[in-house]
């Protein structure tokens, strides 16, 4: 089959012919229909994460069951399925141990996928994972209806978080984002305002909209300096929820966080109930992720799109389709 | 002016000619445009609450500023205003001490009213108070996006609570209500299901919809037996929020509540921030109360409508208009 | 062996000769050294709980391992052990299904007992279970150091709850108790005050000691009327924790609970971590239960002592010893 | 009067003769009996905080009312008083605006002092403020009886925090501290263990004592690197409470905090109820601070002692006495 293969830290991915996966006992092989590019993929490929050359990345996938290994129950050939595991548990699919879904076929286990409900598209199904990351962040915030928030970053995780804050009855949601097209996307998808933080303080915007500051700051950027920026936007007793994965050291002035008596809550992973809730909300149309998919392409164009995402971008979720 | 006057416990209200109120220092006189009938009014008029004969009930009102007393700032003649005080603080407007809004004119204070935002109708403005009662109950529940709930009763408070649960990202909301028209209303306004509790267990309905039971039971009936019923619907560790005002003694089997380790949270009153949030949500259209107004009439027909509400009813919010 | 046997609802227990228990696979037989009388035993024997005649009650026991069934690991003959299961899960030891510890020997499972740490007496070990009931109630309260509380009832559960409130840094603990000897016991064991509720309001006593009312009311009586009394002692936003098991219907005026916006939290059962903590606190001497054992006797005198406890009593924990 | 005066950033304090303070309307003059050296004093004097030359530092004082300005009620000449304001609000007593208590007399306001209860010594009264800082940190942790914790640092704030964790029913408290005398002090005052973090992991010590890790890490050092160390000691879902004031930038690897899903809670300031509780606990003997006072001296020796504390020290609370 055709797959998109990792060669070395920082090197471009390559499309190559590799052997088809074979479903062992308790395994499924899925014909991939869509697979999103995750920031974790970019991190893993860009730095020396000790992934073996030949790794096939990609875990935000959907597809159709192609073959079933011995002993697999509850699935049939032809079932449409999406991925619902923990993206960031490094020893999982798509990070070296198990080949991922930047390929025509991929091998997985029943516990890692969900059956797509009627009416859900493959594109939507491939967004369940980032959607759940945002939902977990919302739960970490203990977010209450009527609270104001700032969402830092309008990449897929920022958009997902914003969707859930809206779903959960946020009063004002102000997105902070450098890219103008991403700000427009955030507005289209439900933000009350989207500001360029070089020009406007998003917390000030919250206050001008509602007369009160943000109770919650969602940090969805994951780059050095982001914690300090989140702390700056916080008001007294705000909760600052760190969802963006920053793989480098980062710092700030503790005295600022103390003077505001902040709660910083780090968010990672997901609960089974959150996965179910995201699927249900997506299936019912109460949460809609389709507009966050700003670019799709075939597998042959993946290396180029992948490289482009490593730089500052105007895209949100970028996805391959078959 | 014309007013609708209380005479004695259990006796019908009477439309009568009474003197116009005069705005003293720090007071406003408002020309009433709409005023809802609240369950508290029915309780107060039906039993011996020691209200003086001649009391003018009615506190869920909206109208237009007619005259301003000395020293009133921030308001002008002609300003459209709605009521935003604590309905259940008995020493307030409409319960004997200060004449209420079942009248052409009524006297109030700046702190008890809000200026209606552009585009809000007088009808909607008169629903702010019951809307805030539901929001306070939601906050008492510590309701989290994705939770399931049962709402007992589809009167105005039940409907308001259901609207907020929806607003706050409830997964499944099942309304329990004896009246078929009220069940239809609940479905129209956003409930996932509405059941007759004599026929179907609403908690079972939640489970059939989502695979899990209700984390929260909102009791919005306020009659003897309602606590026991709420406890019966609860699952282990549910929160049971008592919003309905039951003025009689009520009981249940503590052992049932113990075996489920329930939290029963009693809800009364409101916070200033909740009033502001309800007004903002109503003004933005994110929460819409208009459909809950099932009947309106002029003041001359109020005594009859008032008497009808004391019996089991198919109505939700009933309102006079001028 | 000699055992004390239940015959019929309301009938006195009888000391009788019964066959020795034999340890089946995975079971232990323990030679009983001490066994407390629990309120649940009194409830079970006094009413028609459908216990088969011949039931041997008693679950708050300690003793020494006598024989081990096949496959039991981690225990040796001679090990001193105490009981640590859920007292109130009715299908457990001592309530009809499995014979209990009002006997010279009793059969149990490794998961239901703990090995006594060095220096713990058999009497103390037999108090672990009521001690954990109090700790679970403390946790249900979310009790914070510096809070004031009222403890209603100075039976073993009330005393245990009081010990933990003290352990957890309560500011003022006022015990409400009808019996004068029990009030003295509560004072000896750490209460700041103990009042007769017919004479003094315990909440008022809290206020006179600290200038503030009780944030938490622990209801450890479990009789009709106790919830209403707890609600009466509460101040605005208090948590009322119901620990006492009331097997009859009970009622109160919901409007009172609403006007204070109370949280009523029902408490039953225990967590494994709570059992471990109680054992550790008892072993370290930070919590001492010995003084709550107000009466001990041999098994021959158990029927009389058991009958006496069904009436209002000045005793706290009553225990048989071998 | 004699006072100890600040001259310039980093320069030694000087004992000098200055004019006696005079009580203006609403003010008190207190004859100082004891005054502790606070870490904030060291920070303020050591760096360029823009304090005017001539500032008299010192805010953790106790003394006797000497004169009362016009309109002061509730105090009489001779009343023993202690300080109970917010140490870290920089515009307060002892930081430039109002002369402090490194002096024979000092001027204050009734709201900033409390009347010492009978039996409290001047030394103890001068420890109320650091004691309350620890209590506030405990409350920020939402500390529950039976939880384990690590306390980083056995200076006065670390000791105070440890005292409250004990008071609040901690299961195991392990103190991490470089200085051997300070570790001995921590053990004397109630820690279960005290380790040198260069030799032993305090979280590992918690686990070896109880079989479980620390739910709470209290950071009471306030130096660069301390946050990273606290994060390293945390287990999954721990709360990390930052109480130590670090006036420089500090950093850590966010990915570590994320992988444990930590809550970092910054703690500063105090509530009136906390002050009252600390006074009550100290007066009752339930919390005892006297042993943490490791060194006292007269005002003439203050400059030397002050300078010594700026370096790593074996002392805990150091105090002047008159």
PDB file of C-alpha atoms in Angstrom, chain A residues 88 136 140 227 236 242-255 257-259 261-269, chain D residues 88 136 140 227 236 242-255 257-259 261-269:
ATOM      1  CA  UNK A  88      -0.664  12.016  23.634  1.00  0.00           C
ATOM      2  CA  UNK A 136     -11.129  17.658  28.628  1.00  0.00           C
ATOM      3  CA  UNK A 140     -10.366  20.733  33.910  1.00  0.00           C
ATOM      4  CA  UNK A 227       2.125  30.694  30.237  1.00  0.00           C
ATOM      5  CA  UNK A 236      -7.763  37.777  40.367  1.00  0.00           C
ATOM      6  CA  UNK A 242      -2.830  24.801  30.004  1.00  0.00           C
ATOM      7  CA  UNK A 243      -3.914  22.636  27.073  1.00  0.00           C
ATOM      8  CA  UNK A 244      -1.268  23.510  24.485  1.00  0.00           C
ATOM      9  CA  UNK A 245       1.673  21.117  24.596  1.00  0.00           C
ATOM     10  CA  UNK A 246       4.932  23.005  25.033  1.00  0.00           C
ATOM     11  CA  UNK A 247       7.858  20.628  24.737  1.00  0.00           C
ATOM     12  CA  UNK A 248      10.479  23.172  25.809  1.00  0.00           C
ATOM     13  CA  UNK A 249      11.101  24.761  29.182  1.00  0.00           C
ATOM     14  CA  UNK A 250       9.018  27.821  29.898  1.00  0.00           C
ATOM     15  CA  UNK A 251       8.958  30.455  32.619  1.00  0.00           C
ATOM     16  CA  UNK A 252       7.132  33.399  34.116  1.00  0.00           C
ATOM     17  CA  UNK A 253       7.203  35.720  37.112  1.00  0.00           C
ATOM     18  CA  UNK A 254       5.669  33.745  40.003  1.00  0.00           C
ATOM     19  CA  UNK A 255       4.958  36.984  41.846  1.00  0.00           C
ATOM     20  CA  UNK A 257       0.605  34.625  39.515  1.00  0.00           C
ATOM     21  CA  UNK A 258       0.702  35.009  43.308  1.00  0.00           C
ATOM     22  CA  UNK A 259      -0.646  38.525  43.356  1.00  0.00           C
ATOM     23  CA  UNK A 261      -3.887  33.992  43.410  1.00  0.00           C
ATOM     24  CA  UNK A 262      -4.262  32.028  40.192  1.00  0.00           C
ATOM     25  CA  UNK A 263      -5.081  28.379  39.696  1.00  0.00           C
ATOM     26  CA  UNK A 264      -3.027  26.880  36.874  1.00  0.00           C
ATOM     27  CA  UNK A 265      -4.467  23.582  35.764  1.00  0.00           C
ATOM     28  CA  UNK A 266      -2.593  21.413  33.343  1.00  0.00           C
ATOM     29  CA  UNK A 267      -4.743  19.322  31.032  1.00  0.00           C
ATOM     30  CA  UNK A 268      -3.788  16.152  29.186  1.00  0.00           C
ATOM     31  CA  UNK A 269      -5.532  13.027  28.069  1.00  0.00           C
TER      32      UNK A 269
ATOM     33  CA  UNK D  88       2.573  41.285  51.507  1.00  0.00           C
ATOM     34  CA  UNK D 136      -4.146  30.575  53.864  1.00  0.00           C
ATOM     35  CA  UNK D 140      -5.831  27.221  48.967  1.00  0.00           C
ATOM     36  CA  UNK D 227       8.446  25.281  41.156  1.00  0.00           C
ATOM     37  CA  UNK D 236      -0.677  12.482  39.184  1.00  0.00           C
ATOM     38  CA  UNK D 242       2.996  28.063  45.839  1.00  0.00           C
ATOM     39  CA  UNK D 243       3.348  30.009  49.089  1.00  0.00           C
ATOM     40  CA  UNK D 244       7.017  31.018  48.960  1.00  0.00           C
ATOM     41  CA  UNK D 245       7.486  34.437  47.402  1.00  0.00           C
ATOM     42  CA  UNK D 246       9.923  34.263  44.502  1.00  0.00           C
ATOM     43  CA  UNK D 247      10.683  37.741  43.227  1.00  0.00           C
ATOM     44  CA  UNK D 248      12.632  36.555  40.202  1.00  0.00           C
ATOM     45  CA  UNK D 249      11.461  34.815  37.023  1.00  0.00           C
ATOM     46  CA  UNK D 250      11.228  31.062  37.325  1.00  0.00           C
ATOM     47  CA  UNK D 251      10.603  28.221  34.923  1.00  0.00           C
ATOM     48  CA  UNK D 252       9.953  24.532  34.462  1.00  0.00           C
ATOM     49  CA  UNK D 253       9.057  21.963  31.818  1.00  0.00           C
ATOM     50  CA  UNK D 254       5.314  22.353  31.221  1.00  0.00           C
ATOM     51  CA  UNK D 255       5.180  18.864  29.720  1.00  0.00           C
ATOM     52  CA  UNK D 257       3.164  19.311  34.792  1.00  0.00           C
ATOM     53  CA  UNK D 258       0.844  18.274  31.960  1.00  0.00           C
ATOM     54  CA  UNK D 259       1.698  14.612  32.122  1.00  0.00           C
ATOM     55  CA  UNK D 261      -2.319  16.952  35.172  1.00  0.00           C
ATOM     56  CA  UNK D 262      -1.289  19.119  38.107  1.00  0.00           C
ATOM     57  CA  UNK D 263      -3.146  21.959  39.756  1.00  0.00           C
ATOM     58  CA  UNK D 264      -0.769  24.780  40.681  1.00  0.00           C
ATOM     59  CA  UNK D 265      -2.392  27.162  43.108  1.00  0.00           C
ATOM     60  CA  UNK D 266      -0.708  30.399  44.000  1.00  0.00           C
ATOM     61  CA  UNK D 267      -1.355  31.662  47.506  1.00  0.00           C
ATOM     62  CA  UNK D 268      -1.047  35.203  48.810  1.00  0.00           C
ATOM     63  CA  UNK D 269      -2.778  37.285  51.399  1.00  0.00           C
TER      64      UNK D 269
END
